[in-house]
Amino acid sequence: MDKFKFAFKTLEILSDGNFHSGEEIARAISSSRVTVWKSVKQLKTIGVEVFAVRKKGYRLAKQVEILNENKVSQEMGELSQFINLEFFNVIESTNTYLLKESENKPHATVVLSNIQTKGKGRRGRSWQSKLGESLTMSILWKFGVGASRLSGLSLVIGIALKRAMDKLNIPNIFLKWPNDLMLKNDENLFKIGGVLIELKGDMESRCSAIIGIGINYEASNSLLKKIDQPAAGIKNLLSPDVSPNHLVCVFIKEVFSILSNFEENDFSYFKEEWIKYNAHHNNDIKLTKPNGELVFGKIIDLKENGSIIFENNKGEKETILTAEIGLT
Ligand code: BTN
């Protein structure tokens, strides 16, 4: 049984941002006022701010739209036949869950959660996933090829997310190598999403990829403070009638479509498209290597395995598979 069942039923009632009395909520969720009180306490433990005011009842700090399993699977249409959709209200991390469960779960399992309590980012960082702030999902894809063939996968997922943004009519979205989704405003870049891919299996024959996607949705000030680079959410860039349920469907559809294509073609097929979306095309950048070494120069090309060809300020060229990029 979902231990957050009543908490999320309570949340559904409160999601309009208005006051609701304990009695009214209890009636609506067919439970007692004590259960409502406990549910509110439980919501607070997972970072949901609920105000209690005497004689008025409970109210959320702000209106919020919760992901809804039925709405998502309905909108997935025909694709839902091929997907094993798993839905959580609260989970530690959708990636950690699929990493543990990958052997027991079918190909094309999609895990969605409203809240992650220990969301993971790349390079050991955390991914902030409070209610309503971030869209978080992981996809399990079982490849018939080994991990050595998948080095361009994370870049390809970046392309899928950029295509999804185009479908949603969100302009000025670019990719920062390897797969950050960035919003360009004047010449400034703001992170709006990222991809964390974890592989299980062997290098040569077959392997499972857990593809974790996080998109900043409603970036509160407290969220922005916790992110170590300029960031933004996409909510402000969308018309108010676009729901998070619709957004996750658009992302999942684009990712599925590109994955089927990536199984048949390697990264070289997608390379030109990635270069077109490169946020740092022809820019002077600084690059921090895994050993901490800092180099200055330009990305001049991409290799078929997704690594960059970097030309430093002295004109020396180098192929780089892992590094962090920033503007000079
Ligand atoms: C990054 O830019 O650092 C990658 C962020 C990836 C975050 C997503 S949210 C869903 C999935 N579950 C996690 O714990 N992380 C990924």
mmCIF file of C-alpha atoms and ligand atoms in Angstrom:
data_model
loop_
_atom_site.group_PDB
_atom_site.id
_atom_site.type_symbol
_atom_site.label_atom_id
_atom_site.label_comp_id
_atom_site.label_asym_id
_atom_site.label_seq_id
_atom_site.Cartn_x
_atom_site.Cartn_y
_atom_site.Cartn_z
ATOM 1 C CA MET A 1 0.000 0.000 0.000
ATOM 2 C CA ASP A 2 1.223 3.468 -0.880
ATOM 3 C CA LYS A 3 2.051 5.045 2.469
ATOM 4 C CA PHE A 4 1.384 8.476 0.965
ATOM 5 C CA LYS A 5 -2.062 7.527 -0.337
ATOM 6 C CA PHE A 6 -4.084 9.761 1.999
ATOM 7 C CA ALA A 7 -1.452 12.487 1.938
ATOM 8 C CA PHE A 8 -1.767 12.754 -1.844
ATOM 9 C CA LYS A 9 -5.556 12.529 -1.742
ATOM 10 C CA THR A 10 -5.435 15.450 0.680
ATOM 11 C CA LEU A 11 -3.002 17.208 -1.616
ATOM 12 C CA GLU A 12 -5.356 16.816 -4.562
ATOM 13 C CA ILE A 13 -8.028 18.689 -2.640
ATOM 14 C CA LEU A 14 -5.559 21.380 -1.575
ATOM 15 C CA SER A 15 -3.932 21.712 -4.996
ATOM 16 C CA ASP A 16 -6.257 24.580 -6.012
ATOM 17 C CA GLY A 17 -4.440 26.781 -3.483
ATOM 18 C CA ASN A 18 -7.672 27.601 -1.577
ATOM 19 C CA PHE A 19 -8.577 26.972 2.062
ATOM 20 C CA HIS A 20 -10.290 23.663 2.855
ATOM 21 C CA SER A 21 -11.465 22.678 6.303
ATOM 22 C CA GLY A 22 -10.319 19.410 7.875
ATOM 23 C CA GLU A 23 -13.920 18.261 7.872
ATOM 24 C CA GLU A 24 -14.387 18.963 4.174
ATOM 25 C CA ILE A 25 -11.182 17.147 3.240
ATOM 26 C CA ALA A 26 -12.066 14.186 5.470
ATOM 27 C CA ARG A 27 -15.423 13.873 3.706
ATOM 28 C CA ALA A 28 -13.854 14.174 0.260
ATOM 29 C CA ILE A 29 -11.235 11.498 0.881
ATOM 30 C CA SER A 30 -13.648 9.264 2.858
ATOM 31 C CA SER A 31 -11.580 9.369 5.962
ATOM 32 C CA SER A 32 -11.400 10.993 9.388
ATOM 33 C CA ARG A 33 -10.152 14.431 10.433
ATOM 34 C CA VAL A 34 -7.320 12.725 12.297
ATOM 35 C CA THR A 35 -6.207 11.113 9.035
ATOM 36 C CA VAL A 36 -6.287 14.534 7.380
ATOM 37 C CA TRP A 37 -4.214 15.987 10.214
ATOM 38 C CA LYS A 38 -1.703 13.117 9.909
ATOM 39 C CA SER A 39 -1.645 13.528 6.133
ATOM 40 C CA VAL A 40 -0.810 17.216 6.456
ATOM 41 C CA LYS A 41 2.012 16.323 8.860
ATOM 42 C CA GLN A 42 3.279 13.743 6.405
ATOM 43 C CA LEU A 43 3.163 16.248 3.529
ATOM 44 C CA LYS A 44 5.372 18.563 5.549
ATOM 45 C CA THR A 45 7.971 15.808 5.969
ATOM 46 C CA ILE A 46 8.326 15.610 2.189
ATOM 47 C CA GLY A 47 8.770 19.343 1.790
ATOM 48 C CA VAL A 48 5.191 20.349 0.926
ATOM 49 C CA GLU A 49 4.321 23.610 2.659
ATOM 50 C CA VAL A 50 0.810 23.515 4.128
ATOM 51 C CA PHE A 51 -0.607 26.341 6.247
ATOM 52 C CA ALA A 52 -3.162 25.621 8.937
ATOM 53 C CA VAL A 53 -5.331 28.559 10.018
ATOM 54 C CA ARG A 54 -7.891 28.290 12.791
ATOM 55 C CA LYS A 55 -11.503 28.353 11.619
ATOM 56 C CA LYS A 56 -10.396 28.396 7.964
ATOM 57 C CA GLY A 57 -8.612 25.090 7.562
ATOM 58 C CA TYR A 58 -5.621 24.121 5.446
ATOM 59 C CA ARG A 59 -4.095 25.790 2.442
ATOM 60 C CA LEU A 60 -1.037 25.176 0.285
ATOM 61 C CA ALA A 61 1.616 27.867 0.010
ATOM 62 C CA LYS A 62 0.682 28.007 -3.686
ATOM 63 C CA GLN A 63 -1.475 26.267 -6.230
ATOM 64 C CA VAL A 64 0.154 23.178 -7.668
ATOM 65 C CA GLU A 65 -0.620 20.693 -10.413
ATOM 66 C CA ILE A 66 0.066 17.091 -9.489
ATOM 67 C CA LEU A 67 0.993 14.458 -12.050
ATOM 68 C CA ASN A 68 -1.832 12.019 -12.518
ATOM 69 C CA GLU A 69 -1.274 8.450 -13.695
ATOM 70 C CA ASN A 70 -4.616 8.138 -15.523
ATOM 71 C CA LYS A 71 -4.175 11.402 -17.382
ATOM 72 C CA VAL A 72 -0.656 10.442 -18.463
ATOM 73 C CA SER A 73 -1.554 6.952 -19.668
ATOM 74 C CA GLN A 74 -4.626 8.283 -21.474
ATOM 75 C CA GLU A 75 -2.583 10.880 -23.320
ATOM 76 C CA MET A 76 0.100 8.358 -24.233
ATOM 77 C CA GLY A 77 -2.555 6.768 -26.496
ATOM 78 C CA GLU A 78 -1.266 3.867 -28.585
ATOM 79 C CA LEU A 79 2.205 4.165 -27.118
ATOM 80 C CA SER A 80 0.865 3.098 -23.718
ATOM 81 C CA GLN A 81 0.593 -0.461 -25.101
ATOM 82 C CA PHE A 82 4.363 -0.595 -25.435
ATOM 83 C CA ILE A 83 5.171 1.130 -22.172
ATOM 84 C CA ASN A 84 5.189 -0.236 -18.676
ATOM 85 C CA LEU A 85 4.244 2.936 -16.834
ATOM 86 C CA GLU A 86 4.985 3.059 -13.113
ATOM 87 C CA PHE A 87 3.844 5.975 -11.129
ATOM 88 C CA PHE A 88 4.941 7.151 -7.679
ATOM 89 C CA ASN A 89 3.848 10.054 -5.569
ATOM 90 C CA VAL A 90 7.074 9.970 -3.596
ATOM 91 C CA ILE A 91 10.246 8.033 -4.349
ATOM 92 C CA GLU A 92 13.876 8.333 -3.369
ATOM 93 C CA SER A 93 15.008 8.583 -6.977
ATOM 94 C CA THR A 94 13.410 7.160 -10.128
ATOM 95 C CA ASN A 95 16.904 6.271 -11.388
ATOM 96 C CA THR A 96 17.939 4.501 -8.171
ATOM 97 C CA TYR A 97 14.670 2.545 -8.245
ATOM 98 C CA LEU A 98 15.158 1.365 -11.832
ATOM 99 C CA LEU A 99 18.812 0.615 -11.239
ATOM 100 C CA LYS A 100 17.834 -1.777 -8.444
ATOM 101 C CA GLU A 101 14.879 -3.250 -10.322
ATOM 102 C CA SER A 102 16.184 -3.324 -13.892
ATOM 103 C CA GLU A 103 16.313 -7.123 -14.067
ATOM 104 C CA ASN A 104 12.701 -7.517 -12.929
ATOM 105 C CA LYS A 105 11.238 -4.810 -15.108
ATOM 106 C CA PRO A 106 10.369 -5.039 -18.793
ATOM 107 C CA HIS A 107 12.017 -3.081 -21.575
ATOM 108 C CA ALA A 108 10.441 0.375 -21.956
ATOM 109 C CA THR A 109 9.499 0.820 -18.324
ATOM 110 C CA VAL A 110 8.816 4.471 -17.552
ATOM 111 C CA VAL A 111 8.891 5.633 -13.942
ATOM 112 C CA LEU A 112 7.347 8.968 -13.015
ATOM 113 C CA SER A 113 7.246 10.558 -9.602
ATOM 114 C CA ASN A 114 5.745 13.719 -8.181
ATOM 115 C CA ILE A 115 8.504 14.059 -5.605
ATOM 116 C CA GLN A 116 12.001 12.610 -5.307
ATOM 117 C CA THR A 117 13.537 12.730 -1.855
ATOM 118 C CA LYS A 118 17.071 11.905 -3.062
ATOM 119 C CA GLY A 119 17.117 12.943 -6.701
ATOM 120 C CA LYS A 120 20.528 12.452 -8.303
ATOM 121 C CA GLY A 121 22.292 14.714 -10.776
ATOM 122 C CA ARG A 122 25.419 14.041 -12.816
ATOM 123 C CA ARG A 123 28.814 13.855 -11.139
ATOM 124 C CA GLY A 124 27.455 13.034 -7.698
ATOM 125 C CA ARG A 125 25.345 16.170 -7.456
ATOM 126 C CA SER A 126 21.780 16.141 -6.228
ATOM 127 C CA TRP A 127 18.729 17.028 -8.301
ATOM 128 C CA GLN A 128 16.150 19.181 -6.530
ATOM 129 C CA SER A 129 12.757 17.530 -6.910
ATOM 130 C CA LYS A 130 10.261 19.179 -4.601
ATOM 131 C CA LEU A 131 6.568 19.013 -5.419
ATOM 132 C CA GLY A 132 5.687 21.044 -8.491
ATOM 133 C CA GLU A 133 9.240 22.270 -9.064
ATOM 134 C CA SER A 134 10.679 19.614 -11.305
ATOM 135 C CA LEU A 135 9.400 17.028 -13.782
ATOM 136 C CA THR A 136 11.237 13.819 -13.024
ATOM 137 C CA MET A 137 11.221 10.563 -14.932
ATOM 138 C CA SER A 138 13.385 7.572 -15.746
ATOM 139 C CA ILE A 139 13.164 5.212 -18.681
ATOM 140 C CA LEU A 140 14.549 1.687 -18.768
ATOM 141 C CA TRP A 141 15.716 0.727 -22.238
ATOM 142 C CA LYS A 142 17.179 -2.743 -22.805
ATOM 143 C CA PHE A 143 19.620 -2.584 -25.700
ATOM 144 C CA GLY A 144 20.710 -5.608 -27.683
ATOM 145 C CA VAL A 145 24.164 -4.044 -27.968
ATOM 146 C CA GLY A 146 26.916 -3.513 -25.416
ATOM 147 C CA ALA A 147 27.681 -0.334 -23.516
ATOM 148 C CA SER A 148 30.593 0.441 -25.849
ATOM 149 C CA ARG A 149 28.066 1.236 -28.615
ATOM 150 C CA LEU A 150 26.108 3.629 -26.400
ATOM 151 C CA SER A 151 28.569 6.414 -25.756
ATOM 152 C CA GLY A 152 26.520 8.898 -27.808
ATOM 153 C CA LEU A 153 23.284 7.992 -26.021
ATOM 154 C CA SER A 154 23.239 10.899 -23.614
ATOM 155 C CA LEU A 155 23.678 13.413 -26.434
ATOM 156 C CA VAL A 156 20.889 11.785 -28.381
ATOM 157 C CA ILE A 157 18.549 12.147 -25.381
ATOM 158 C CA GLY A 158 19.471 15.839 -25.275
ATOM 159 C CA ILE A 159 18.310 16.101 -28.891
ATOM 160 C CA ALA A 160 15.005 14.429 -27.982
ATOM 161 C CA LEU A 161 14.431 16.989 -25.230
ATOM 162 C CA LYS A 162 15.247 19.876 -27.554
ATOM 163 C CA ARG A 163 12.791 18.448 -30.122
ATOM 164 C CA ALA A 164 10.169 18.218 -27.351
ATOM 165 C CA MET A 165 10.740 21.895 -26.518
ATOM 166 C CA ASP A 166 10.195 22.738 -30.192
ATOM 167 C CA LYS A 167 6.912 20.787 -30.155
ATOM 168 C CA LEU A 168 5.908 22.812 -27.104
ATOM 169 C CA ASN A 169 6.816 26.035 -28.931
ATOM 170 C CA ILE A 170 9.424 26.978 -26.361
ATOM 171 C CA PRO A 171 12.027 29.013 -28.235
ATOM 172 C CA ASN A 172 15.717 29.686 -27.516
ATOM 173 C CA ILE A 173 16.532 26.234 -26.178
ATOM 174 C CA PHE A 174 20.023 24.889 -26.759
ATOM 175 C CA LEU A 175 22.173 21.997 -25.590
ATOM 176 C CA LYS A 176 25.240 22.330 -23.459
ATOM 177 C CA TRP A 177 27.596 19.415 -23.943
ATOM 178 C CA PRO A 178 27.061 16.689 -23.069
ATOM 179 C CA ASN A 179 23.334 16.948 -22.447
ATOM 180 C CA ASP A 180 22.183 19.926 -20.405
ATOM 181 C CA LEU A 181 19.132 21.689 -21.717
ATOM 182 C CA MET A 182 19.674 25.449 -21.646
ATOM 183 C CA LEU A 183 17.527 28.502 -22.184
ATOM 184 C CA LYS A 184 19.303 31.383 -23.908
ATOM 185 C CA ASN A 185 18.221 34.850 -22.849
ATOM 186 C CA ASP A 186 20.275 37.571 -24.512
ATOM 187 C CA GLU A 187 23.666 35.926 -24.334
ATOM 188 C CA ASN A 188 23.031 34.318 -20.928
ATOM 189 C CA LEU A 189 22.357 30.622 -20.474
ATOM 190 C CA PHE A 190 20.045 29.156 -17.836
ATOM 191 C CA LYS A 191 19.840 25.449 -17.110
ATOM 192 C CA ILE A 192 16.342 24.084 -17.509
ATOM 193 C CA GLY A 193 16.992 20.369 -17.618
ATOM 194 C CA GLY A 194 19.502 17.577 -17.445
ATOM 195 C CA VAL A 195 19.988 13.904 -18.176
ATOM 196 C CA LEU A 196 21.582 11.229 -16.020
ATOM 197 C CA ILE A 197 22.243 7.933 -17.766
ATOM 198 C CA GLU A 198 23.252 4.874 -15.765
ATOM 199 C CA LEU A 199 24.218 1.678 -17.567
ATOM 200 C CA LYS A 200 23.973 -1.920 -16.394
ATOM 201 C CA GLY A 201 25.304 -4.854 -18.345
ATOM 202 C CA ASP A 202 28.443 -5.534 -20.321
ATOM 203 C CA MET A 203 30.538 -3.599 -22.785
ATOM 204 C CA GLU A 204 30.107 -5.874 -25.779
ATOM 205 C CA SER A 205 26.850 -7.829 -25.903
ATOM 206 C CA ARG A 206 23.812 -6.316 -24.211
ATOM 207 C CA CYS A 207 23.049 -3.712 -21.650
ATOM 208 C CA SER A 208 20.255 -1.802 -19.950
ATOM 209 C CA ALA A 209 20.235 1.963 -19.851
ATOM 210 C CA ILE A 210 18.440 3.858 -17.144
ATOM 211 C CA ILE A 211 17.759 7.232 -18.658
ATOM 212 C CA GLY A 212 16.901 9.806 -16.015
ATOM 213 C CA ILE A 213 15.436 13.124 -17.090
ATOM 214 C CA GLY A 214 14.858 16.138 -14.880
ATOM 215 C CA ILE A 215 13.233 19.338 -16.148
ATOM 216 C CA ASN A 216 12.939 22.439 -13.981
ATOM 217 C CA TYR A 217 9.269 23.281 -14.059
ATOM 218 C CA GLU A 218 8.467 26.006 -11.553
ATOM 219 C CA ALA A 219 11.731 27.373 -10.343
ATOM 220 C CA SER A 220 11.144 28.919 -6.906
ATOM 221 C CA ASN A 221 13.786 31.184 -5.415
ATOM 222 C CA SER A 222 14.757 28.474 -2.956
ATOM 223 C CA LEU A 223 15.222 26.014 -5.833
ATOM 224 C CA LEU A 224 17.356 28.483 -7.797
ATOM 225 C CA LYS A 225 19.551 29.093 -4.755
ATOM 226 C CA LYS A 226 20.299 25.375 -4.479
ATOM 227 C CA ILE A 227 21.435 24.983 -8.086
ATOM 228 C CA ASP A 228 25.118 25.655 -8.678
ATOM 229 C CA GLN A 229 24.611 27.537 -11.952
ATOM 230 C CA PRO A 230 22.058 29.993 -13.393
ATOM 231 C CA ALA A 231 18.821 28.084 -13.896
ATOM 232 C CA ALA A 232 15.192 28.630 -14.860
ATOM 233 C CA GLY A 233 11.919 26.729 -15.062
ATOM 234 C CA ILE A 234 9.789 26.205 -18.154
ATOM 235 C CA LYS A 235 6.416 27.029 -16.611
ATOM 236 C CA ASN A 236 6.733 30.744 -17.409
ATOM 237 C CA LEU A 237 7.532 29.939 -21.013
ATOM 238 C CA LEU A 238 4.309 28.025 -21.570
ATOM 239 C CA SER A 239 0.734 29.116 -21.899
ATOM 240 C CA PRO A 240 -1.120 28.534 -18.599
ATOM 241 C CA ASP A 241 -3.311 25.755 -19.996
ATOM 242 C CA VAL A 242 -0.358 23.404 -20.649
ATOM 243 C CA SER A 243 -0.341 20.882 -17.818
ATOM 244 C CA PRO A 244 2.656 18.975 -16.443
ATOM 245 C CA ASN A 245 0.827 15.761 -17.444
ATOM 246 C CA HIS A 246 0.949 16.880 -21.057
ATOM 247 C CA LEU A 247 4.591 17.914 -20.750
ATOM 248 C CA VAL A 248 5.793 14.538 -19.494
ATOM 249 C CA CYS A 249 3.918 12.851 -22.358
ATOM 250 C CA VAL A 250 5.626 15.065 -24.932
ATOM 251 C CA PHE A 251 9.035 14.269 -23.413
ATOM 252 C CA ILE A 252 8.385 10.525 -23.236
ATOM 253 C CA LYS A 253 7.143 10.384 -26.848
ATOM 254 C CA GLU A 254 10.203 12.206 -28.177
ATOM 255 C CA VAL A 255 12.577 10.032 -26.141
ATOM 256 C CA PHE A 256 10.904 6.826 -27.326
ATOM 257 C CA SER A 257 10.998 7.944 -30.912
ATOM 258 C CA ILE A 258 14.701 8.814 -30.792
ATOM 259 C CA LEU A 259 15.610 5.626 -28.906
ATOM 260 C CA SER A 260 14.036 3.423 -31.574
ATOM 261 C CA ASN A 261 16.018 5.356 -34.138
ATOM 262 C CA PHE A 262 19.251 5.217 -32.126
ATOM 263 C CA GLU A 263 19.013 1.405 -31.991
ATOM 264 C CA GLU A 264 19.368 1.307 -35.766
ATOM 265 C CA ASN A 265 21.727 4.222 -36.295
ATOM 266 C CA ASP A 266 24.672 5.235 -34.214
ATOM 267 C CA PHE A 267 25.431 8.766 -33.068
ATOM 268 C CA SER A 268 26.872 9.858 -36.415
ATOM 269 C CA TYR A 269 23.294 9.889 -37.744
ATOM 270 C CA PHE A 270 22.383 12.587 -35.170
ATOM 271 C CA LYS A 271 25.651 14.511 -35.069
ATOM 272 C CA GLU A 272 24.690 17.410 -37.368
ATOM 273 C CA GLU A 273 21.463 17.965 -35.471
ATOM 274 C CA TRP A 274 23.337 18.107 -32.160
ATOM 275 C CA ILE A 275 25.829 20.611 -33.587
ATOM 276 C CA LYS A 276 22.906 22.772 -34.726
ATOM 277 C CA TYR A 277 21.613 22.909 -31.141
ATOM 278 C CA ASN A 278 25.005 23.472 -29.498
ATOM 279 C CA ALA A 279 24.724 26.393 -27.065
ATOM 280 C CA HIS A 280 28.446 27.082 -27.398
ATOM 281 C CA HIS A 281 28.835 26.842 -31.127
ATOM 282 C CA ASN A 282 31.905 28.918 -31.996
ATOM 283 C CA ASN A 283 32.010 30.445 -28.502
ATOM 284 C CA ASP A 284 35.114 30.744 -26.403
ATOM 285 C CA ILE A 285 34.615 28.397 -23.507
ATOM 286 C CA LYS A 286 36.471 27.122 -20.504
ATOM 287 C CA LEU A 287 36.619 23.434 -19.935
ATOM 288 C CA THR A 288 37.352 21.700 -16.649
ATOM 289 C CA LYS A 289 38.799 18.215 -17.079
ATOM 290 C CA PRO A 290 38.078 15.422 -14.555
ATOM 291 C CA ASN A 291 41.567 15.976 -13.048
ATOM 292 C CA GLY A 292 40.689 19.644 -12.411
ATOM 293 C CA GLU A 293 42.823 21.023 -15.252
ATOM 294 C CA LEU A 294 41.303 24.145 -16.804
ATOM 295 C CA VAL A 295 41.672 24.811 -20.546
ATOM 296 C CA PHE A 296 40.370 27.612 -22.766
ATOM 297 C CA GLY A 297 39.287 27.340 -26.385
ATOM 298 C CA LYS A 298 36.441 26.207 -28.654
ATOM 299 C CA ILE A 299 34.470 23.079 -29.475
ATOM 300 C CA ILE A 300 35.150 22.597 -33.152
ATOM 301 C CA ASP A 301 33.524 19.232 -33.822
ATOM 302 C CA LEU A 302 32.003 16.090 -32.319
ATOM 303 C CA LYS A 303 33.248 12.525 -32.697
ATOM 304 C CA GLU A 304 30.968 9.614 -33.513
ATOM 305 C CA ASN A 305 31.110 8.469 -29.878
ATOM 306 C CA GLY A 306 29.818 11.830 -28.616
ATOM 307 C CA SER A 307 33.165 13.161 -27.431
ATOM 308 C CA ILE A 308 34.140 16.694 -28.442
ATOM 309 C CA ILE A 309 37.066 17.860 -30.500
ATOM 310 C CA PHE A 310 38.370 20.819 -28.594
ATOM 311 C CA GLU A 311 40.831 23.381 -29.932
ATOM 312 C CA ASN A 312 42.626 25.314 -27.257
ATOM 313 C CA ASN A 313 43.804 28.921 -27.559
ATOM 314 C CA LYS A 314 47.187 27.757 -28.858
ATOM 315 C CA GLY A 315 45.490 25.959 -31.741
ATOM 316 C CA GLU A 316 46.117 22.466 -30.312
ATOM 317 C CA LYS A 317 43.343 19.930 -30.857
ATOM 318 C CA GLU A 318 42.249 17.345 -28.327
ATOM 319 C CA THR A 319 39.439 14.784 -28.113
ATOM 320 C CA ILE A 320 37.595 14.957 -24.809
ATOM 321 C CA LEU A 321 35.015 12.484 -23.503
ATOM 322 C CA THR A 322 34.281 13.934 -20.058
ATOM 323 C CA ALA A 323 34.560 17.501 -18.800
ATOM 324 C CA GLU A 324 32.488 20.395 -17.542
ATOM 325 C CA ILE A 325 31.941 23.374 -19.772
ATOM 326 C CA GLY A 326 31.484 27.021 -18.880
ATOM 327 C CA LEU A 327 31.654 30.365 -20.627
ATOM 328 C CA THR A 328 34.839 32.376 -20.215
HETATM 329 C C1 BTN B 1 21.989 16.633 -14.288
HETATM 330 O O1 BTN B 1 21.839 17.582 -15.043
HETATM 331 O O2 BTN B 1 22.830 16.665 -13.378
HETATM 332 C C2 BTN B 1 21.147 15.394 -14.485
HETATM 333 C C3 BTN B 1 19.869 15.467 -13.722
HETATM 334 C C4 BTN B 1 19.015 14.246 -13.855
HETATM 335 C C5 BTN B 1 17.856 14.281 -12.883
HETATM 336 C C6 BTN B 1 16.884 13.162 -13.120
HETATM 337 S S1 BTN B 1 15.374 13.425 -12.279
HETATM 338 C C7 BTN B 1 14.853 11.822 -12.682
HETATM 339 C C8 BTN B 1 16.043 10.927 -12.534
HETATM 340 N N1 BTN B 1 16.161 10.459 -11.169
HETATM 341 C C9 BTN B 1 17.230 10.959 -10.557
HETATM 342 O O3 BTN B 1 17.550 10.742 -9.381
HETATM 343 N N2 BTN B 1 17.925 11.734 -11.416
HETATM 344 C C10 BTN B 1 17.313 11.775 -12.714
#
